[in-house]
Amino acid sequence: MRTFGILALAASLTTTSAQALQGFNYGSIFSNSAPITGGDYERLFNTAKQLTGTSGGFTSARLFTIIQAGTPNSPTEAIAAADATQTKLLLGIFLSSTDEVFNNELTALRSAISQYGQKLVNLVVGISVGSEDLYRISPTGILNKSNPGEGPDAVVRRINAVRQALAGTVLSGTPIGHVDTWTAYVNSSNAAVITACDFIGVDAYPYFQNTQANSIDNGESLFFDAYDATVAVAQGKPVWITETGWPVSGPTENQAVPSTQNAKTYWDRVGCKVFGKVNTFWYTLQDASPDTPSPSFGVVGSTLSNTPLYDLSCPQGSSSSSSSVGSSTPSSEAASSATGASNPPPDRETSATPAPGGPGSNGGSSGSTPVENTVPPTVQTVMTYVTVTTCPVIVTSGSETKTSMTTSTVSVTSTHANTLLTVASPPSGPSPSSTPGACPASLAGDFEFPHLIVPVDKNQPDTALGTSYNGLVSPTVSSLFNFDFPASLAGRTCSLVFLFPTREKLQTSNYTLSGSGGLNFERLPLDQPADSATTFNNQPEANGTVGTIPDLQAGNNYVIGSGICFAGLRVGYKVSATGSLALDYFQDYNPEPIGLYVSVC
Ligand SMILES: *[C@@H]1O[C@H](CO)[C@@H](O)[C@H](O)[C@H]1NC(C)=O
Ligand SMILES: *[C@@H]1O[C@H](CO)[C@@H](O)[C@H](O)[C@H]1NC(C)=O
Ligand SMILES: *[C@@H]1O[C@H](CO)[C@@H](O)[C@H](O)[C@H]1NC(C)=O
Ligand SMILES: *[C@@H]1O[C@H](CO)[C@@H](O)[C@H](O)[C@H]1NC(C)=O
């Protein structure tokens, strides 16, 4: 994946001019809801151009709406400010709401064209129709959000409407695109949106990828994996980075710790590799003012200043073509033909809190006020990846054992019941009905998903295979799964469950299954969960069996073991194959969920 990543990035670089756009994202209101005016935009744009430590300055700006806040449909005063400061604009049209709001955007666009005329040709480098709309209709987007989203058909319709509105105007040659999460693009159901675009903008935040080992040390690889997965499905269209960044403050997301030091590391390892090479709109210059949001991504604090919170100068050589990224020169076909990564749809959930520079979301849900409807993209989206999804790696072409399409719940014999947790009541089984003392073998209620999956291979005993999206077991490979049990689970019952639907039921996952046999589930010592450096030889010795599935059959959901939850602890479980079974599945909690979870009741 990393190898491909560099190729894909390099491939896209060859199609991008040496003068790639370098900018920040800008909202339309302050955190106290006051509109950002032309004078404010001028101050912001001038600050971006003169940020201490940066070379060349940040001379581009991405907007989420064309409508000036505080007006029904007048063009944003950011246009005049961009003209005055010679800042390039990626205009945004807000979707995910009513026709009325969309028509107001079109009215603002038409007014801008008649007001500024030819000037716009040099100022406007692109128009994004929508922002994260596809993400918001995905299962996890819906799950935790009231924000409206739009399906691919609706987005395509809007894109075409904007094209039509621009035909015959000074902006008829302006590239039209869409901005969404990388997870939305790799979902093939959304391919028509890519087809309708001249470019696509991708938002990716390793900080929010909290189902993965997402410490700052992995920030670079998570970002480039996301970027490359997008390039791989982009149908050869340019992929612009429309949002990325690392917070300077705020809550820890799994292993991702906000700090100015980590923000600096991310800037160096990601920003400095793409600045000047790929059109990039960093998140962000100033994150919500006057109030600082949590998390906060601003490179300057709530007081606007040319002095950033951390050193923005790039490490020597990092942004030059002497880096591995810049020196590879595959053709642009390399990207489109690199089908290996029709990858990860990690889904994120989005929670909205007001803030001006907000990652271009929303606001316009049914209960919103008229003002919010006219300036919808003024609400900050806080994104949290809630599930890990990637393309299943097909490692075997073995036969699959297919059973009935109906999924049943099976409890399996637990020989050491109290090793899952402290025991509530020892599961007995197998039984088709629910087991006394066990939680449901489903994700219908509260559940925990693993925050880390690490395979270990007897045939590569000293190799740390690192973080995986997949659960992989074979006669030589076992997988270690870490669960982080929140303290709030104190006193509740937890069941370790293994969900294994038939392949036909899976929408976003897949698996390969060969051989026959079962699965063995062991618990790692409480003080020794897995980590990304775990190898076969240095893996913790398991401290007892939780349960076994003697004969794994698709279409079954298994309760492995139950007990009082390990509240407040990170606990590792080891899953191994028995017999000749080899299973490689993509752990995914989207419908239909598959893999190892803890069901809480
Ligand atoms: C994939 O995209 C379709 C269309 O946008 C959406 O309905 C579906 O929920 C998406 N699936 C996932 C897992 O996000
Ligand atoms: C939804 O978001 C809230 C806070 O944003 C979080 O506490 C909760 O766990 C999320 N729900 C799910 C299902 O992840
Ligand atoms: C799932 O994997 C099998 C190979 O194991 C393949 O034949 C099938 O097409 C895959 N399904 C999807 C939807 O990718
Ligand atoms: C190992 O398992 C025993 C019995 O379940 C338990 O009492 C002990 O605390 C465990 N030790 C560790 C390090 O997990």
XYZ file of C-alpha atoms and ligand atoms in Angstrom:
657
model
C 0.000 0.000 0.000
C 2.743 2.453 0.821
C 4.554 1.570 -2.340
C 1.473 2.053 -4.378
C 0.840 5.213 -2.474
C 4.003 6.848 -3.546
C 3.414 5.810 -7.120
C -0.079 7.179 -7.112
C 0.998 10.434 -5.603
C 3.849 10.745 -8.039
C 1.514 9.915 -10.890
C -0.827 12.639 -9.888
C 2.085 14.995 -9.497
C 3.024 14.574 -13.094
C -0.396 15.833 -14.074
C -0.216 18.823 -11.767
C 1.627 21.943 -12.650
C 4.663 22.958 -10.692
C 2.591 25.817 -9.361
C 0.085 23.701 -7.486
C -2.388 25.668 -5.418
C -1.556 26.069 -1.753
C -4.275 27.362 0.503
C -6.534 27.039 3.509
C -10.255 26.494 4.072
C -12.468 29.439 5.025
C -15.957 29.425 6.489
C -18.516 32.181 6.214
C -19.236 33.045 9.837
C -17.313 33.438 13.068
C -17.960 31.160 15.994
C -20.297 33.784 17.437
C -22.308 33.595 14.184
C -21.210 37.022 12.993
C -20.711 37.038 9.232
C -17.157 37.106 7.948
C -17.024 40.273 5.860
C -14.841 41.390 2.998
C -12.492 43.189 5.377
C -12.177 40.048 7.505
C -11.441 37.944 4.445
C -8.770 40.425 3.383
C -7.077 40.167 6.760
C -7.283 36.372 6.641
C -5.977 36.119 3.086
C -3.131 38.537 3.812
C -2.173 36.576 6.892
C -2.144 33.337 4.909
C 0.176 34.902 2.357
C 2.622 36.112 4.955
C 2.720 33.292 7.460
C 6.098 33.180 9.088
C 8.134 30.198 7.997
C 6.164 29.288 4.884
C 7.680 29.607 1.501
C 5.611 31.107 -1.249
C 2.763 31.745 1.170
C -0.733 30.346 1.087
C -2.313 32.148 -1.793
C -5.435 30.077 -2.401
C -8.686 29.787 -0.491
C -11.413 27.192 -0.454
C -14.894 28.453 0.400
C -17.858 26.314 1.402
C -20.522 28.626 0.018
C -20.809 31.381 -2.568
C -23.433 33.123 -0.461
C -22.314 35.985 1.758
C -23.362 35.218 5.326
C -26.176 37.439 6.488
C -27.677 37.736 3.012
C -30.152 35.456 1.261
C -28.197 35.083 -1.966
C -25.619 37.816 -2.493
C -22.162 36.724 -3.592
C -19.559 36.304 -0.887
C -17.385 39.295 -0.108
C -14.468 36.873 -0.192
C -14.372 37.442 -3.943
C -13.509 41.123 -3.580
C -11.000 40.234 -0.870
C -9.422 37.631 -3.122
C -9.168 40.193 -5.885
C -7.557 42.703 -3.552
C -5.054 40.173 -2.189
C -4.497 38.170 -5.379
C -5.791 35.011 -3.821
C -7.100 32.136 -5.957
C -10.530 30.808 -5.049
C -11.962 27.326 -4.996
C -15.617 28.303 -4.749
C -17.962 25.945 -2.951
C -21.643 25.403 -3.512
C -23.492 24.078 -0.539
C -25.739 21.086 -1.135
C -27.474 18.680 1.154
C -30.411 20.868 1.615
C -33.404 22.199 -0.192
C -33.704 23.307 -3.795
C -34.195 26.763 -2.384
C -30.743 26.794 -0.846
C -29.194 25.418 -4.000
C -30.995 28.017 -6.093
C -29.690 30.716 -3.770
C -26.181 29.433 -4.429
C -26.812 29.609 -8.171
C -28.214 33.122 -7.815
C -25.098 34.174 -5.899
C -22.924 32.595 -8.576
C -24.756 34.386 -11.379
C -24.564 37.681 -9.496
C -20.850 37.201 -8.950
C -20.386 36.636 -12.654
C -22.229 39.796 -13.587
C -20.586 41.809 -10.820
C -16.972 40.745 -11.346
C -17.050 39.549 -14.961
C -13.691 38.812 -16.539
C -11.868 39.266 -13.218
C -13.261 35.941 -12.106
C -11.411 34.058 -14.800
C -8.111 34.598 -13.042
C -9.496 34.372 -9.533
C -11.623 31.240 -9.635
C -9.631 28.049 -10.080
C -12.519 25.673 -9.524
C -16.032 25.226 -8.230
C -16.868 22.425 -5.872
C -20.483 21.357 -5.968
C -21.120 19.973 -2.516
C -18.981 18.961 0.427
C -19.091 15.584 2.128
C -22.674 15.028 1.009
C -22.069 11.412 0.023
C -20.368 10.750 3.320
C -23.374 12.043 5.192
C -25.767 9.559 3.625
C -23.488 6.612 4.350
C -24.675 4.374 7.177
C -22.276 5.798 9.717
C -22.901 9.308 8.529
C -26.586 8.820 9.177
C -26.113 6.843 12.346
C -24.682 9.643 14.348
C -25.926 12.658 12.554
C -28.972 14.633 11.804
C -27.226 16.358 8.944
C -28.791 15.814 5.584
C -26.710 14.275 2.849
C -27.264 13.729 -0.841
C -27.050 10.571 -2.881
C -24.883 10.272 -5.972
C -27.781 10.937 -8.356
C -28.685 14.171 -6.627
C -25.061 15.312 -6.548
C -24.662 14.574 -10.264
C -27.850 16.496 -10.990
C -26.508 19.511 -9.089
C -23.160 19.299 -10.846
C -24.911 19.314 -14.198
C -27.074 22.240 -13.148
C -23.959 24.232 -12.252
C -22.374 23.323 -15.578
C -25.453 24.597 -17.298
C -25.426 27.803 -15.288
C -21.826 28.451 -16.300
C -22.274 27.705 -19.986
C -21.682 30.782 -22.069
C -20.319 32.782 -19.111
C -16.769 33.860 -18.324
C -16.515 30.818 -16.062
C -17.505 28.293 -18.719
C -13.967 26.887 -18.674
C -13.721 26.588 -14.891
C -13.222 23.040 -13.639
C -16.185 21.715 -11.709
C -15.704 19.150 -8.994
C -17.016 17.778 -5.762
C -15.498 17.425 -2.304
C -16.048 14.368 -0.187
C -14.339 11.999 2.171
C -12.028 9.461 0.624
C -14.329 6.818 2.038
C -17.157 8.098 -0.146
C -15.065 7.951 -3.311
C -13.900 4.405 -2.859
C -17.527 3.338 -2.494
C -18.260 2.257 -6.066
C -21.916 3.232 -5.694
C -20.712 6.818 -5.904
C -18.692 6.423 -9.109
C -21.137 8.508 -11.162
C -20.162 11.563 -9.140
C -16.522 11.110 -10.089
C -17.539 10.674 -13.720
C -19.458 13.958 -13.620
C -16.501 15.893 -12.175
C -13.501 17.572 -13.789
C -11.567 17.134 -10.540
C -12.345 15.637 -7.177
C -11.458 17.058 -3.799
C -10.647 14.635 -1.027
C -10.878 15.183 2.724
C -8.790 12.874 4.902
C -7.977 13.127 8.597
C -5.872 10.356 10.157
C -6.627 11.994 13.509
C -10.239 10.876 13.170
C -9.414 7.373 11.961
C -9.901 6.125 15.445
C -10.415 2.500 14.595
C -6.840 2.278 13.437
C -3.418 2.715 14.950
C -3.568 6.428 14.284
C -0.792 7.844 16.402
C 1.074 10.718 14.847
C 3.718 8.218 13.780
C 1.164 6.609 11.461
C -0.370 9.882 10.333
C 1.681 10.058 7.170
C 0.950 6.516 6.024
C -2.766 6.768 6.843
C -3.018 9.992 4.902
C -1.205 8.721 1.835
C -3.126 5.453 1.890
C -6.341 7.494 1.815
C -5.063 9.776 -0.894
C -3.844 6.880 -3.016
C -7.062 4.937 -2.608
C -8.852 7.991 -3.955
C -6.460 8.424 -6.864
C -6.990 4.763 -7.718
C -10.726 5.269 -8.234
C -10.527 8.791 -9.664
C -10.917 7.700 -13.292
C -7.786 9.676 -14.121
C -9.262 12.950 -12.823
C -7.000 15.199 -10.775
C -7.389 14.648 -7.032
C -7.083 17.831 -4.989
C -6.510 17.691 -1.267
C -9.348 19.824 0.006
C -9.006 19.153 3.726
C -6.388 17.632 5.920
C -4.557 18.647 9.063
C -3.784 17.625 12.619
C -5.279 19.402 15.634
C -3.201 21.453 18.030
C -5.636 20.804 20.862
C -8.720 18.756 21.656
C -9.610 15.221 22.612
C -7.424 12.228 21.924
C -8.909 9.995 19.210
C -7.696 6.481 19.859
C -3.916 6.965 19.566
C -4.110 10.377 17.931
C -3.058 13.067 20.368
C -3.612 16.713 19.478
C -0.664 18.994 20.211
C 1.284 21.701 18.474
C 4.203 19.304 18.288
C 2.124 16.624 16.545
C 0.513 19.220 14.292
C 4.023 20.281 13.309
C 5.021 16.669 12.650
C 1.966 16.166 10.425
C 2.670 19.430 8.619
C 6.225 18.294 7.957
C 5.440 14.724 6.937
C 2.278 15.335 4.933
C 2.002 19.036 4.124
C 5.623 19.503 3.144
C 5.391 16.496 0.809
C 2.384 17.821 -1.090
C 2.698 21.607 -0.926
C 3.502 22.931 -4.356
C 2.888 19.545 -5.952
C -0.756 18.726 -5.401
C -3.451 21.373 -5.104
C -3.855 21.481 -1.343
C -6.204 23.328 0.994
C -4.964 22.733 4.506
C -7.310 22.569 7.436
C -6.744 25.299 8.443
C -5.440 28.838 9.002
C -7.642 29.909 11.892
C -10.062 27.428 13.349
C -13.048 29.275 14.705
C -12.698 32.670 16.219
C -13.376 34.206 18.701
C -13.952 30.846 20.407
C -11.483 28.028 19.981
C -13.234 24.793 19.045
C -12.277 21.365 20.268
C -10.507 19.854 18.474
C -8.824 22.909 17.010
C -6.882 22.685 13.766
C -5.789 26.291 13.325
C -2.145 26.985 12.558
C -2.737 30.372 14.156
C -4.744 30.792 17.328
C -7.941 32.721 17.858
C -6.045 35.966 17.430
C -5.060 36.465 13.839
C -1.320 36.764 13.505
C 1.437 36.030 11.035
C 3.147 34.067 13.765
C 1.907 30.481 13.719
C 1.482 28.297 16.791
C 4.273 26.079 15.506
C 7.124 26.295 13.052
C 5.776 26.057 9.502
C 9.107 25.871 7.756
C 9.533 22.579 5.957
C 12.422 20.288 6.804
C 15.336 20.559 4.429
C 14.641 18.664 1.230
C 11.175 17.498 2.208
C 9.383 19.432 -0.440
C 11.965 19.179 -3.139
C 11.859 16.801 -6.019
C 14.676 14.879 -4.397
C 12.166 13.173 -2.136
C 11.035 9.699 -3.047
C 7.686 11.147 -3.957
C 8.969 13.637 -6.432
C 11.621 11.487 -8.002
C 9.354 8.679 -9.141
C 7.993 9.454 -12.527
C 5.368 6.950 -13.503
C 2.984 8.020 -16.197
C -0.440 9.190 -15.305
C -1.777 5.907 -16.579
C -0.085 4.282 -13.638
C -2.650 5.775 -11.362
C -5.683 4.788 -13.320
C -4.455 1.330 -14.070
C -3.424 0.652 -10.520
C -6.520 -1.209 -9.616
C -5.047 -2.763 -6.528
C -6.506 -0.162 -4.300
C -10.193 0.060 -4.887
C -9.948 0.473 -1.232
C -10.949 1.626 2.104
C -14.274 2.993 2.901
C -13.669 3.921 6.496
C -16.768 5.645 7.474
C -16.785 8.532 9.709
C -19.440 10.056 11.714
C -19.919 13.693 11.800
C -21.012 15.868 14.600
C -21.715 19.456 14.030
C -20.682 22.251 16.280
C -20.770 25.813 15.124
C -17.502 27.209 13.911
C -16.558 29.343 11.003
C -13.915 27.458 9.209
C -15.713 24.189 9.537
C -14.850 21.336 7.295
C -17.400 22.102 4.751
C -20.447 20.695 6.131
C -23.716 21.315 6.711
C -26.097 22.888 8.988
C -29.224 22.919 6.983
C -31.165 20.256 8.734
C -34.857 20.620 9.120
C -34.814 22.528 12.341
C -32.385 25.166 11.260
C -33.218 28.803 11.121
C -33.547 30.736 7.891
C -30.181 32.310 8.499
C -28.552 28.952 8.813
C -30.253 27.855 5.674
C -28.865 30.718 3.748
C -25.400 30.279 5.127
C -25.361 26.595 5.644
C -21.716 25.698 5.369
C -20.864 27.460 8.517
C -21.091 24.640 10.914
C -18.029 22.722 11.751
C -18.023 19.070 11.074
C -16.135 17.037 13.558
C -15.336 13.785 11.939
C -14.788 10.536 13.616
C -14.034 7.413 11.773
C -16.163 4.764 13.317
C -15.246 1.770 11.327
C -12.335 0.623 9.333
C -12.985 -0.457 5.858
C -10.621 -1.389 3.132
C -10.658 -3.577 0.147
C -10.339 -7.170 1.083
C -6.972 -8.496 0.191
C -7.560 -11.647 -1.729
C -4.789 -13.964 -0.725
C -6.199 -17.304 -1.623
C -8.396 -18.513 -4.394
C -9.605 -21.404 -2.366
C -13.125 -22.646 -2.329
C -15.676 -21.086 -0.093
C -17.963 -23.049 2.115
C -21.404 -21.620 1.612
C -24.250 -22.342 3.905
C -27.707 -20.941 4.212
C -28.370 -17.259 3.676
C -30.090 -16.948 6.980
C -27.943 -15.777 9.783
C -28.401 -17.493 13.059
C -26.899 -16.914 16.434
C -24.809 -19.649 17.877
C -23.086 -19.767 21.212
C -19.980 -21.809 21.321
C -18.505 -23.818 24.063
C -16.334 -21.802 26.310
C -13.907 -23.901 28.208
C -12.483 -21.007 30.157
C -15.441 -18.775 30.518
C -13.873 -16.414 32.946
C -11.039 -15.494 30.685
C -13.065 -13.080 28.626
C -13.848 -10.994 31.587
C -14.967 -11.862 34.973
C -17.747 -14.262 34.551
C -21.384 -13.424 34.573
C -22.513 -16.858 33.709
C -20.569 -19.382 31.754
C -21.885 -19.704 28.238
C -23.006 -23.109 27.323
C -23.660 -24.094 23.811
C -23.919 -24.517 20.974
C -27.432 -23.273 20.967
C -29.392 -21.480 18.300
C -31.052 -19.163 20.730
C -29.552 -16.551 22.942
C -27.494 -17.775 25.805
C -28.402 -16.811 29.341
C -25.951 -14.244 30.563
C -24.722 -13.416 27.078
C -25.320 -10.314 25.013
C -26.777 -10.627 21.513
C -24.493 -11.815 18.745
C -25.275 -8.679 16.769
C -24.473 -4.992 16.687
C -28.067 -4.021 17.345
C -27.272 -2.667 20.807
C -24.121 -1.116 22.240
C -20.926 -2.614 20.961
C -17.200 -2.093 20.761
C -15.110 -2.620 17.673
C -11.413 -3.388 17.729
C -9.103 -0.391 17.602
C -6.154 -2.402 16.399
C -5.744 -5.577 14.383
C -2.290 -7.078 14.025
C -1.543 -10.369 12.267
C 1.387 -12.522 13.371
C 2.864 -15.175 11.105
C 4.757 -18.253 12.207
C 6.525 -18.223 8.847
C 7.779 -14.692 9.383
C 8.372 -14.924 13.110
C 10.347 -11.717 13.509
C 8.376 -9.567 11.116
C 5.970 -7.025 12.570
C 3.188 -7.138 10.013
C 1.669 -4.027 11.555
C -1.830 -2.663 11.534
C -4.348 -4.427 9.363
C -7.890 -3.714 8.303
C -8.416 -7.412 7.847
C -8.821 -10.305 10.159
C -6.518 -12.959 8.837
C -6.148 -16.499 10.102
C -4.608 -19.557 8.518
C -2.641 -22.556 9.703
C 0.344 -20.221 10.168
C -1.200 -16.796 10.773
C -3.158 -15.574 13.789
C -4.579 -12.105 14.329
C -4.505 -10.061 17.526
C -7.406 -7.679 18.179
C -7.286 -4.900 20.771
C -10.480 -3.610 22.312
C -10.574 -0.412 24.361
C -13.307 -0.870 26.913
C -14.558 2.543 28.055
C -14.719 3.117 31.797
C -18.424 3.771 31.346
C -18.969 0.039 30.816
C -18.271 -0.659 34.477
C -20.663 -3.288 35.768
C -22.181 -4.114 32.384
C -22.007 -7.436 30.588
C -19.787 -7.871 27.551
C -19.824 -10.735 25.067
C -17.058 -11.393 22.620
C -18.908 -12.148 19.381
C -17.831 -13.258 15.952
C -20.188 -12.310 13.125
C -19.812 -14.254 9.929
C -22.546 -13.582 7.362
C -22.701 -15.177 3.967
C -20.856 -13.272 1.301
C -24.088 -12.348 -0.473
C -25.174 -10.285 2.514
C -22.029 -8.184 2.585
C -22.272 -4.751 1.031
C -18.906 -3.233 1.697
C -16.823 -6.143 2.899
C -15.698 -9.397 1.429
C -13.742 -12.397 2.496
C -11.950 -15.418 1.251
C -12.398 -18.700 3.008
C -10.692 -21.964 2.262
C -10.085 -25.240 3.972
C -12.225 -26.316 6.861
C -11.998 -25.982 10.572
C -12.771 -23.499 13.261
C -11.500 -20.565 15.239
C -9.908 -20.393 18.630
C -10.226 -17.231 20.717
C -7.728 -16.479 23.481
C -7.285 -13.488 25.703
C -3.933 -11.767 25.977
C -2.691 -10.811 29.444
C -4.438 -7.698 30.690
C -1.256 -5.693 30.831
C -0.056 -6.798 27.402
C -2.341 -5.899 24.522
C -0.967 -6.101 20.994
C 0.740 -3.194 19.323
C 1.892 -2.486 15.819
C 5.357 -3.857 16.599
C 4.034 -7.235 17.743
C 5.542 -10.202 15.915
C 5.001 -13.930 16.155
C 8.073 -14.250 18.339
C 7.437 -11.322 20.667
C 3.648 -11.685 20.970
C 2.310 -11.901 24.498
C 1.565 -15.422 25.624
C -2.206 -15.825 25.769
C -3.719 -16.086 29.219
C -6.457 -18.616 28.552
C -9.069 -19.493 25.964
C -12.279 -17.478 25.779
C -14.043 -19.917 23.491
C -13.863 -21.787 20.234
C -15.911 -22.173 17.102
C -15.318 -25.821 16.230
C -16.613 -25.601 12.672
C -16.905 -22.137 11.176
C -19.808 -21.823 8.752
C -20.906 -18.679 6.927
C -24.299 -17.330 7.905
C -23.720 -17.624 11.634
C -23.132 -15.134 14.391
C -21.294 -16.635 17.328
C -21.130 -15.663 20.983
C -17.639 -16.684 22.059
C -17.716 -15.808 25.732
C -19.329 -13.397 28.163
C -18.657 -11.710 31.450
C -18.484 -8.402 33.245
C -16.872 -5.829 30.967
C -13.229 -4.943 31.449
C -14.161 -1.304 31.970
C -11.341 1.151 31.392
C -8.904 -1.388 29.984
C -7.365 -2.132 26.636
C -7.549 -5.874 26.154
C -6.098 -7.985 23.382
C -7.656 -11.143 21.964
C -5.918 -13.630 19.747
C -7.836 -15.435 17.023
C -6.292 -18.540 15.480
C -7.499 -21.073 12.962
C -7.933 -24.746 13.647
C -7.857 -27.502 11.045
C -6.994 -26.318 7.563
C -9.142 -23.194 7.767
C -7.834 -20.042 6.111
C -9.962 -16.916 6.406
C -9.164 -13.404 5.295
C -11.969 -10.959 5.888
C -12.291 -7.257 5.939
C -13.412 -6.241 9.444
C -16.354 -3.954 8.848
C -19.286 -2.968 10.944
C -21.315 -1.498 8.106
C -24.252 -3.637 7.144
C -23.797 -6.518 6.970
C -21.294 -6.484 9.833
C -18.532 -9.053 9.827
C -15.792 -9.941 12.279
C -14.885 -9.758 15.937
C -16.781 -7.370 18.227
C -17.771 -6.989 21.807
C -21.514 -6.771 22.257
C -22.529 -4.884 25.405
C -25.720 -5.399 27.363
C -22.128 3.575 -0.615
O -22.744 4.587 -1.370
C -24.155 4.495 -1.457
C -24.613 5.619 -2.340
O -24.095 6.852 -1.883
C -24.757 4.590 -0.071
O -26.153 4.431 -0.145
C -24.179 3.500 0.793
O -24.672 3.626 2.092
C -22.675 3.625 0.792
N -22.120 2.538 1.589
C -21.296 2.759 2.600
C -20.867 1.582 3.342
O -20.920 3.869 2.898
C -21.980 9.479 18.171
O -21.280 10.634 18.549
C -21.183 10.800 19.941
C -20.524 12.115 20.208
O -20.248 12.782 19.054
C -20.419 9.647 20.544
O -20.368 9.781 21.931
C -21.098 8.351 20.180
O -20.325 7.274 20.626
C -21.299 8.246 18.697
N -22.094 7.072 18.364
C -21.588 6.009 17.781
C -22.546 4.934 17.439
O -20.408 5.911 17.528
C -15.454 -11.349 -3.099
O -14.327 -12.182 -3.242
C -14.470 -13.240 -4.194
C -13.171 -13.997 -4.255
O -12.910 -14.589 -3.077
C -14.805 -12.696 -5.570
O -15.077 -13.764 -6.451
C -16.009 -11.799 -5.480
O -16.214 -11.194 -6.735
C -15.799 -10.726 -4.429
N -16.990 -9.940 -4.319
C -16.963 -8.613 -4.395
C -18.280 -7.946 -4.265
O -15.929 -7.991 -4.567
C -4.694 -14.392 33.633
O -5.907 -15.079 33.829
C -6.222 -15.274 35.207
C -7.432 -16.154 35.277
O -8.438 -15.719 34.414
C -6.443 -13.912 35.865
O -6.759 -14.077 37.228
C -5.189 -13.095 35.708
O -5.415 -11.787 36.190
C -4.775 -13.019 34.264
N -3.510 -12.344 34.166
C -3.298 -11.390 33.284
C -1.968 -10.749 33.311
O -4.122 -11.051 32.484
